[in-house]
Structure formats: structure tokens, C-alpha cells
Coordinates of C-alpha atoms and ligand atoms in Angstrom, one line a residue:
M1 CA 86.0 17.8 94.8
E2 CA 82.3 17.0 94.2
M3 CA 80.9 14.3 96.4
E4 CA 79.8 11.1 94.6
Q5 CA 76.1 10.5 94.8
T6 CA 74.1 7.3 94.5
A7 CA 70.5 6.3 94.9
L8 CA 71.3 3.1 96.8
L9 CA 74.6 2.4 98.7
V10 CA 75.1 -1.2 99.6
I11 CA 77.7 -1.7 102.3
G12 CA 79.4 -5.1 102.1
A13 CA 79.9 -7.4 99.2
G14 CA 78.8 -10.7 100.6
P15 CA 76.1 -12.9 99.1
Y16 CA 73.2 -10.9 100.6
S17 CA 74.6 -7.6 99.3
I18 CA 75.4 -8.8 95.8
A19 CA 72.1 -10.5 95.5
T20 CA 70.2 -7.3 96.4
A21 CA 72.4 -5.0 94.4
A22 CA 71.9 -7.2 91.3
Y23 CA 68.1 -7.2 91.7
A24 CA 67.8 -3.5 92.5
Q25 CA 70.0 -2.7 89.4
Y26 CA 67.8 -5.1 87.3
L27 CA 64.8 -3.0 88.4
G28 CA 66.6 0.1 87.3
A29 CA 68.0 1.6 90.5
T30 CA 71.4 3.3 90.5
V31 CA 73.4 1.2 92.9
T32 CA 76.9 1.5 94.4
V33 CA 78.4 -1.5 96.3
V34 CA 81.3 -0.9 98.6
G35 CA 83.1 -3.9 100.0
K36 CA 85.7 -6.4 99.1
T37 CA 84.0 -9.1 97.1
L38 CA 83.0 -12.2 99.2
D39 CA 85.6 -11.1 101.7
F40 CA 84.2 -13.1 104.6
W41 CA 84.3 -16.2 102.5
K42 CA 87.8 -15.5 101.4
T43 CA 89.4 -14.5 104.7
N44 CA 87.3 -16.0 107.5
V45 CA 86.2 -19.3 106.0
P46 CA 89.0 -21.8 105.7
R47 CA 90.4 -23.1 102.5
G48 CA 89.2 -26.6 101.9
M49 CA 85.9 -26.1 103.7
F50 CA 82.7 -27.5 102.2
L51 CA 79.3 -25.8 102.3
R52 CA 76.6 -27.4 104.3
S53 CA 74.0 -26.1 101.9
G54 CA 73.4 -28.0 98.7
P55 CA 73.5 -27.0 95.1
D56 CA 69.7 -26.1 95.2
W57 CA 70.4 -22.9 97.2
H58 CA 71.3 -19.9 95.2
I59 CA 71.3 -16.1 95.4
D60 CA 69.3 -14.9 92.4
A61 CA 66.0 -13.1 93.2
R62 CA 64.9 -13.9 89.6
D63 CA 65.7 -17.7 90.0
V64 CA 67.7 -17.5 86.7
A65 CA 71.4 -17.3 87.6
T66 CA 71.1 -20.2 90.1
F67 CA 73.9 -22.3 91.3
E68 CA 72.4 -25.2 89.3
A69 CA 72.5 -23.1 86.1
Y70 CA 76.2 -22.2 86.9
G71 CA 77.0 -25.9 87.5
K72 CA 75.3 -26.9 84.2
M73 CA 77.3 -24.3 82.3
C74 CA 80.6 -25.5 83.8
G75 CA 79.7 -29.1 83.4
L76 CA 80.1 -29.8 87.2
T77 CA 79.2 -33.4 88.1
H78 CA 77.1 -34.4 91.0
A79 CA 80.2 -35.6 92.9
Q80 CA 81.8 -32.2 92.4
V81 CA 79.0 -30.3 94.2
K82 CA 78.1 -32.8 96.8
P83 CA 79.2 -31.2 99.1
V84 CA 79.8 -27.8 97.4
P85 CA 83.5 -26.7 98.0
R86 CA 84.0 -23.2 99.2
D87 CA 86.0 -22.2 96.1
T88 CA 83.2 -23.5 93.8
F89 CA 80.7 -21.3 95.7
L90 CA 83.1 -18.3 95.3
D91 CA 83.3 -19.0 91.5
Y92 CA 79.5 -19.1 91.4
A93 CA 79.3 -15.7 93.1
S94 CA 81.8 -14.2 90.6
W95 CA 79.8 -15.6 87.7
F96 CA 76.6 -14.2 89.2
M97 CA 78.2 -10.8 89.6
G98 CA 79.3 -10.9 86.0
R99 CA 75.8 -11.8 84.8
Y100 CA 74.3 -8.8 86.6
N101 CA 77.1 -6.4 86.1
V102 CA 77.7 -5.9 89.9
T103 CA 81.1 -4.4 90.4
P104 CA 81.8 -3.7 94.1
R105 CA 84.3 -1.0 95.0
P106 CA 86.9 -2.8 96.9
A107 CA 87.0 -0.5 100.0
L108 CA 85.8 -0.4 103.5
V109 CA 83.2 2.1 104.8
T110 CA 84.9 3.5 107.9
H111 CA 82.0 5.9 108.9
L112 CA 78.4 6.2 108.0
A113 CA 76.4 9.2 109.2
R114 CA 72.9 10.5 108.7
A115 CA 71.9 14.1 108.2
N116 CA 68.7 15.7 106.8
G117 CA 67.4 12.3 105.8
T118 CA 70.4 11.3 103.6
Y119 CA 73.5 9.2 104.4
T120 CA 77.2 10.0 104.0
A121 CA 79.7 7.2 103.9
T122 CA 83.4 7.8 104.3
L123 CA 85.6 5.1 102.8
D124 CA 89.1 4.0 103.8
D125 CA 90.5 5.6 100.7
G126 CA 89.3 9.0 102.1
S127 CA 86.5 9.4 99.5
Q128 CA 82.9 10.1 100.5
I129 CA 79.6 8.9 99.0
L130 CA 76.2 10.6 99.5
A131 CA 73.3 8.1 99.4
N132 CA 69.5 8.4 99.5
K133 CA 69.2 4.9 100.7
V134 CA 71.6 2.5 102.4
L135 CA 71.6 -1.3 102.7
L136 CA 73.8 -2.7 105.4
G137 CA 74.9 -6.2 104.4
L138 CA 77.0 -6.6 107.5
G139 CA 77.2 -10.4 107.5
F140 CA 78.9 -12.3 110.2
A141 CA 82.3 -10.9 111.2
W142 CA 80.9 -8.0 113.3
F143 CA 79.0 -10.4 115.4
K144 CA 81.5 -12.9 116.8
Q145 CA 80.2 -14.3 120.0
Y146 CA 82.6 -14.6 123.0
P147 CA 80.5 -16.0 125.9
P148 CA 81.8 -14.2 129.0
E149 CA 81.1 -17.2 131.2
L150 CA 83.8 -19.0 129.1
T151 CA 86.3 -16.2 128.3
D152 CA 86.4 -15.2 132.0
K153 CA 88.0 -18.5 132.7
L154 CA 90.6 -18.3 129.9
P155 CA 94.0 -16.6 130.1
S156 CA 94.2 -13.6 127.8
G157 CA 96.0 -14.5 124.6
S158 CA 95.1 -18.2 124.9
Y159 CA 92.2 -18.2 122.5
T160 CA 90.8 -17.0 119.2
H161 CA 87.4 -17.2 117.5
T162 CA 87.0 -19.5 114.5
C163 CA 86.3 -16.4 112.5
D164 CA 89.9 -15.3 113.0
T165 CA 91.5 -18.8 112.9
V166 CA 91.8 -20.0 109.3
D167 CA 95.6 -20.3 109.0
F168 CA 96.0 -23.9 110.0
E169 CA 99.7 -24.1 109.4
F170 CA 100.1 -22.5 112.8
F171 CA 98.8 -25.7 114.4
R172 CA 101.3 -28.1 112.8
D173 CA 102.7 -30.4 115.5
K174 CA 100.7 -28.5 118.1
R175 CA 97.9 -29.4 120.5
V176 CA 94.6 -27.5 120.4
L177 CA 91.3 -27.4 122.3
I178 CA 88.1 -26.4 120.4
V179 CA 85.1 -25.2 122.4
G180 CA 81.8 -25.8 120.6
G181 CA 79.5 -28.6 119.4
R182 CA 78.3 -27.5 116.0
Q183 CA 79.5 -28.1 112.5
S184 CA 82.3 -25.4 112.7
A185 CA 83.9 -27.0 115.8
F186 CA 84.1 -30.4 114.1
E187 CA 85.0 -29.1 110.6
W188 CA 87.8 -27.0 112.1
A189 CA 89.0 -30.1 114.0
A190 CA 89.1 -32.1 110.8
L191 CA 90.9 -29.4 108.8
I192 CA 93.4 -28.7 111.6
R193 CA 94.2 -32.4 111.9
E194 CA 94.6 -32.7 108.1
N195 CA 97.1 -29.8 108.3
G196 CA 99.4 -31.7 110.7
A197 CA 98.3 -30.9 114.2
D198 CA 99.4 -33.3 116.9
E199 CA 96.3 -33.6 119.1
I200 CA 92.9 -32.0 118.9
H201 CA 90.4 -31.9 121.8
I202 CA 86.7 -30.7 121.3
T203 CA 84.6 -29.9 124.4
Y204 CA 80.9 -29.3 124.1
R205 CA 77.8 -29.3 126.4
D206 CA 75.6 -31.7 124.5
A207 CA 75.9 -35.3 123.3
T208 CA 78.1 -35.9 120.2
P209 CA 76.0 -35.1 117.2
Q210 CA 75.3 -37.8 114.6
F211 CA 77.1 -37.5 111.3
K212 CA 74.4 -38.1 108.7
E213 CA 72.9 -36.3 105.8
P214 CA 70.5 -33.7 107.2
D215 CA 67.2 -32.9 105.5
W216 CA 67.0 -29.2 104.6
S217 CA 64.2 -29.7 102.0
W218 CA 61.5 -28.1 104.2
V219 CA 63.5 -24.8 104.5
Q220 CA 63.2 -23.5 101.0
P221 CA 59.4 -23.5 100.9
M222 CA 59.2 -22.0 104.3
V223 CA 61.6 -19.1 103.5
R224 CA 59.8 -18.5 100.2
R225 CA 56.5 -18.0 102.1
T226 CA 58.1 -14.6 103.1
L227 CA 57.6 -13.4 99.5
E228 CA 53.9 -13.7 99.7
D229 CA 53.6 -12.6 103.3
H230 CA 56.6 -10.6 104.5
G231 CA 55.4 -10.6 108.1
W232 CA 54.5 -14.2 108.8
W233 CA 57.6 -14.9 110.9
R234 CA 57.0 -11.9 113.2
R235 CA 53.3 -12.7 113.5
S236 CA 54.0 -16.3 114.5
T237 CA 53.7 -17.0 118.2
H238 CA 56.8 -17.4 120.4
E239 CA 56.0 -21.2 120.5
E240 CA 55.7 -21.5 116.8
Q241 CA 59.0 -19.6 116.3
E242 CA 60.7 -21.7 118.9
K243 CA 59.5 -24.9 117.1
I244 CA 60.9 -23.8 113.8
R245 CA 64.1 -22.5 115.3
N246 CA 64.6 -25.8 117.1
E247 CA 64.0 -27.7 113.9
F248 CA 66.4 -25.5 112.1
W249 CA 69.1 -25.6 114.7
A250 CA 68.5 -29.2 115.3
V251 CA 69.7 -29.8 111.8
G252 CA 72.8 -27.7 112.7
R253 CA 73.4 -29.1 116.2
L254 CA 72.2 -32.7 116.3
L255 CA 73.2 -33.7 112.8
L256 CA 76.5 -33.0 111.1
E257 CA 77.3 -33.8 107.6
A258 CA 77.9 -37.5 106.9
W259 CA 81.1 -36.6 105.0
L260 CA 82.6 -35.1 108.1
G261 CA 82.2 -38.2 110.3
P262 CA 85.2 -40.2 109.1
R263 CA 87.4 -37.1 109.2
V264 CA 86.6 -36.5 112.8
H265 CA 86.6 -40.1 114.1
Q266 CA 90.4 -40.2 114.2
P267 CA 92.8 -41.3 116.9
N268 CA 94.2 -37.9 117.6
I269 CA 90.8 -36.1 117.7
H270 CA 89.4 -36.4 121.2
L271 CA 85.6 -35.8 121.7
H272 CA 84.8 -34.6 125.2
E273 CA 81.0 -34.6 125.0
K274 CA 78.8 -33.2 127.8
T275 CA 81.6 -31.2 129.3
V276 CA 82.3 -27.5 130.0
V277 CA 85.5 -25.7 130.8
V278 CA 86.0 -25.2 134.5
S279 CA 89.3 -23.3 134.6
A280 CA 92.5 -22.8 132.6
R281 CA 96.1 -21.7 133.5
T282 CA 99.2 -20.9 131.7
L283 CA 102.3 -23.1 132.3
A284 CA 105.9 -22.0 132.3
D285 CA 106.4 -23.3 128.8
G286 CA 103.6 -21.1 127.5
T287 CA 101.0 -24.0 127.0
Y288 CA 97.7 -24.1 128.8
D289 CA 96.2 -26.6 131.1
V290 CA 92.5 -26.6 130.7
L291 CA 90.3 -28.4 133.3
L292 CA 87.0 -29.8 132.2
D293 CA 84.1 -30.6 134.5
D294 CA 84.6 -34.3 134.1
D295 CA 87.9 -33.8 135.8
T296 CA 89.9 -34.3 132.6
T297 CA 92.8 -31.9 132.1
V298 CA 94.0 -31.2 128.6
N299 CA 97.3 -29.5 127.8
V300 CA 97.2 -27.4 124.7
H301 CA 99.1 -24.7 122.8
H302 CA 95.9 -22.8 121.8
I303 CA 92.1 -22.7 122.3
I304 CA 89.7 -22.0 119.5
L305 CA 86.2 -20.7 120.3
A306 CA 83.7 -22.2 117.8
T307 CA 81.0 -20.2 119.7
G308 CA 79.2 -18.7 116.7
Y309 CA 77.7 -15.4 116.0
L310 CA 75.0 -13.2 117.6
P311 CA 73.8 -9.9 116.1
N312 CA 74.5 -6.8 118.1
M313 CA 74.3 -3.5 116.3
Q314 CA 76.4 -1.8 119.0
N315 CA 79.4 -3.8 117.7
V316 CA 79.2 -2.1 114.3
A317 CA 81.8 0.5 114.9
F318 CA 81.5 2.4 111.6
L319 CA 77.9 3.5 112.3
D320 CA 77.9 7.1 113.6
H321 CA 77.0 7.1 117.3
A322 CA 74.9 10.2 117.5
T323 CA 73.0 10.0 114.2
I324 CA 72.6 6.3 113.7
L325 CA 73.4 4.0 116.7
Q326 CA 71.7 6.2 119.3
E327 CA 68.6 6.6 117.1
L328 CA 68.4 3.1 115.8
Q329 CA 65.6 1.0 117.4
T330 CA 66.9 -2.4 118.5
L331 CA 65.6 -5.4 120.4
N332 CA 68.1 -7.9 121.9
G333 CA 70.8 -6.1 119.9
S334 CA 69.2 -6.7 116.5
P335 CA 67.6 -3.9 114.6
V336 CA 63.8 -3.7 114.6
L337 CA 62.8 -3.9 110.9
D338 CA 59.6 -3.2 109.1
T339 CA 58.3 -5.8 106.6
E340 CA 60.6 -4.4 103.9
F341 CA 63.8 -4.9 106.0
Q342 CA 63.9 -1.1 106.8
T343 CA 65.0 0.2 110.2
N344 CA 63.2 2.9 112.1
L345 CA 65.6 5.3 110.3
P346 CA 63.9 5.9 107.0
N347 CA 65.8 4.5 104.0
L348 CA 68.3 2.5 106.1
Y349 CA 67.9 -1.2 105.4
V350 CA 69.5 -4.2 107.1
T351 CA 69.8 -7.7 105.6
G352 CA 71.2 -11.1 106.4
L353 CA 72.1 -12.4 109.9
A354 CA 71.1 -9.1 111.6
A355 CA 67.6 -9.5 110.1
M356 CA 66.9 -12.9 111.6
Q357 CA 64.9 -11.7 114.6
D358 CA 62.2 -10.2 112.4
F359 CA 62.4 -12.6 109.4
G360 CA 63.5 -16.0 110.8
P361 CA 66.7 -18.0 111.2
F362 CA 66.9 -18.8 107.4
F363 CA 68.3 -15.3 106.9
G364 CA 71.6 -16.4 108.4
F365 CA 72.1 -18.7 105.4
T366 CA 72.2 -18.1 101.7
V367 CA 68.8 -19.7 101.3
G368 CA 67.3 -16.3 102.4
C369 CA 69.3 -14.3 99.8
P370 CA 66.9 -14.4 96.9
V371 CA 64.0 -13.6 99.1
A372 CA 65.6 -10.7 100.9
A373 CA 66.9 -9.4 97.5
R374 CA 63.4 -9.4 96.0
I375 CA 61.8 -7.6 99.0
V376 CA 64.6 -5.0 99.5
G377 CA 65.2 -4.6 95.8
E378 CA 61.5 -3.8 95.1
A379 CA 61.3 -1.5 98.1
V380 CA 64.4 0.5 97.1
A381 CA 63.7 0.6 93.4
E382 CA 60.4 2.3 94.1
N383 CA 60.8 6.1 93.6
K384 CA 64.4 5.4 92.5
Ligands
LIG401 C1 82.0 -21.3 108.9 C2 80.8 -20.9 108.2 C3 80.2 -21.7 107.3 C4 79.0 -21.4 106.6 N1 78.5 -22.2 105.7 C5 77.4 -21.9 105.1 C6 76.8 -22.7 104.1 O1 77.3 -23.8 103.8 N2 75.6 -22.4 103.5 C7 75.0 -21.2 103.8 O2 74.0 -20.9 103.2 N3 75.6 -20.3 104.7 C8 76.7 -20.7 105.4 N4 77.2 -19.8 106.3 C9 76.6 -18.6 106.6 C10 77.1 -17.6 105.5 O3 78.2 -16.9 106.1 C11 76.0 -16.8 105.0 O4 75.1 -17.6 104.4 C12 76.5 -15.7 104.0 O5 77.9 -15.5 104.0 C13 75.8 -14.5 104.4 O6 76.0 -13.5 103.5 P1 76.1 -12.0 104.0 O7 76.3 -11.2 102.7 O8 75.0 -11.7 104.9 O9 77.4 -12.0 104.9 P2 79.0 -12.1 104.7 O10 79.3 -13.2 103.7 O11 79.6 -12.1 106.0 O12 79.3 -10.7 103.9 C14 79.3 -9.5 104.6 C15 80.5 -8.7 103.9 O13 80.4 -7.3 104.4 C16 81.6 -6.8 104.5 N5 81.6 -5.6 105.3 C17 81.2 -5.5 106.6 N6 81.4 -4.3 107.0 C18 81.9 -3.5 106.0 C19 82.2 -2.2 105.8 N7 82.2 -1.3 106.8 N8 82.7 -1.8 104.6 C20 82.8 -2.7 103.6 N9 82.4 -4.0 103.7 C21 82.0 -4.4 104.9 C22 82.5 -7.9 105.0 O14 83.8 -7.8 104.7 C23 81.8 -9.2 104.4 O15 82.5 -9.6 103.2 C24 78.4 -20.2 107.0 C25 79.0 -19.3 107.9 C26 80.1 -19.7 108.6 C27 80.7 -18.8 109.6

């Protein structure tokens, strides 16, 4: 059987991948996308969740098929998109793919290797694709963070990461402890309570965040600056980067959406601010006693780690060890990228969360999609 060939193989079918595939195709490149469409959003983000980002963020490099254009076409009212429900975002992404004729192949890449300057991907259906260029749109799920100073204290089997905890029926009539102080910790708590859990405890290091509408308006102009000057983030001093990161994360950590407050301030959601887990033990009935450092003990059926995501290319098991992982230049686990999102391995590009180190924290959110799509699209469409 002859091996399928493509100019650009995009691995993953999340927002970053489809945004770039659409734009590269628009510029005339032959693109193959492999991945289940919006799989992370469908299987790792809970039903009933709302987006933090507003309707002004979109994924079109051409600023045409925007979320606002989609909303107008569907006649969505302000109330229907403030906040944006997960499913509305999924519908927008499907509409976007239709507009640009992006049709991902619903498979997983199980192996990617490099030889003689080209790439061979093996799919879980056994087929192989030969590609001149590859874009890794790895997204979030490869990079779940399990802080060892926490997990070392927890009995095995007592905890799961939020990424793997979206079936809330399991928690009906049960007690649960959530570890983490950001939006996901509080939103999981609200959703789990609304699905009939008995008691929910949340433990976090900092003070309880305020629930009020955050101001993200400064983010869009800042990320757009990357289009004129691809390297501004990496050239900024450490202090300048820290300042922006702090501002960006302050919105995430110190302010939580106003609509979440009333859903969290409930008699059976207990907020243990400024605490950390000291120890945990399994009881004879299979529940866990967890001791916090304010001497409170909570007894729960399960522990959820809302501990976020941190890029580490070594986690990405489908990348061939000898020809990719060993050769790939990384810093702090993230790939070192040139100003076109290209790794040190020619024609291997990385976008999204794993590009944050060189392009800024915005690339962990959809606000970076149109910008990354423009830059990568133009780079890969050259000499297509
Ligand atoms: C709980 C939560 C809430 C969030 N809310 C927001 C929000 O409100 N606004 C916002 O802008 N951002 C939000 N984000 C961040 C959001 O996830 C990103 O903005 C967006 O999903 C990033 O797109 P992506 O394409 O990089 O990654 P992903 O959406 O993670 O997509 C990557 C895709 O690649 C696929 N994939 C990986 N490996 C392979 C392989 N080997 N073969 C085939 N496919 C593969 C995965 O299945 C996945 O579907 C949120 C994140 C989380 C965790």
C-alpha cells in the first residue's frame, strides 16, 4: 500500500490546530489534520461549564469567522453568551471548520518519527502518513500537573486530576476534597454540588479569590503585538515578563467570575483558605481522612487535584525517543521555538500551551489562536 503524503500534518484537532489548518489551507497549503475534533473540550471539560473568555475571543486568523459573526448568524442574545457555554463554543468551532473546510481525520497519532528530514506518523488505525512539515497542537491533556509534594502525601487511588474528573454523577451523595485555588477548583465544586454531592471541601494556599468580573481587555492588544513583532515576548526582560504573567494570572487567581460566586457560597461547600494538606490516610470504610495544616480533618470519598497544567515534552509519549525527543531542544520542559513557532528540528512546529515560554501566557488560551495561526500558517505555506 502506498503511504499517504501531505505537505503539512497537524496533530490534534483542538482550537489551535483547526485555526492554523484553516489558515494554512486558505493560503494554499495541502493540510491533513489528525485528531478527534475538539476532543479535550468534549471529554475533559465538564458539561455545563462556562468559558471564562468572552465572545470577543475567536480563532480566525483572518478575523472573519469570529465568534461574534457566528453569534450574529445564530441570533444569540447577549445573555446567551455572557458567559459563553461550553456547548456554544463547540458549535462555533464546528461552524468555523465548515467555513474553512477543515475535516480532521478522527484518529490518534500513536507514533511520530523523523528520518531524512521528513516525518512519518503512525495512526491508531494502523495507517501511516508521510509529512514534510508537522504542527503539534498538543493542547493540555499531555501536561497534567501532579505536584509531588502533594501526591506524596495522598494514598494511591484516592485522587484524580480535574482533567480526568468530568463525570459528576460519581459524586452524588458523596464527600469530596478539591485541592486548588483557581477557577477550575471553584467551578468543579459548583458543578459537583449541583450534581448532588453531599459535602465539598476546597483547600488552597492563598486567600479566597474575589468573585467579580475580571478585565481581560488589555490581553487582546498585547497578544496582537506578536503579529508585528514575533519576538517581543522573548526579548522582554525577566522582570517585564513576570509583571505581565502576574497580571495575567492575577486575573485567573485573584478574581473569579462573578457568576460563580453564588454557586460556590453554599452551605455544603467549605472553603479552607490559606491551608495545605499535611497528611491523608485510608479508613476501614474506604474513605480518606485528610489533615490540613490548620488542624482541620476532613473525611471524604475522593480527592480532586485542580492543580493545572505544565508543559513537559517528555510526557508526550508518541514522539519517537531517538529521532525526536532526544534531539529536541527544550528549556524547563518546553520546546525552544524560533519566532515562527518552529523547534530546532526543521519543519517541526509546536503551538498552544507548549509555546507559552517563548510567546507568553496568552498562548494557553484561545486568544492566541488567530495570532499563532497567522504566524505558523504563513511559515508553513511558504514553499508549500
Ligand atoms: C477547565 C478549562 C477551562 C478552560 N477555559 C478556557 C476559556 O474559557 N477560554 C480560553 O480561551 N481557554 C480556556 N481554556 C484553555 C483551553 O483549553 C485552550 O484555550 C484551548 O483548548 C487550547 O487549544 P489547543 O488546541 O491548544 O488544545 P486542546 O483543546 O487541548 O486540543 C488539543 C487536542 O489535541 C489532541 N491530541 C493530542 N495528542 C494527540 C495525538 N497524538 N493524536 C491526535 N490528537 C491528539 C487532543 O485530543 C486534543 O483534543 C480552558 C482550559 C481548561 C483546562
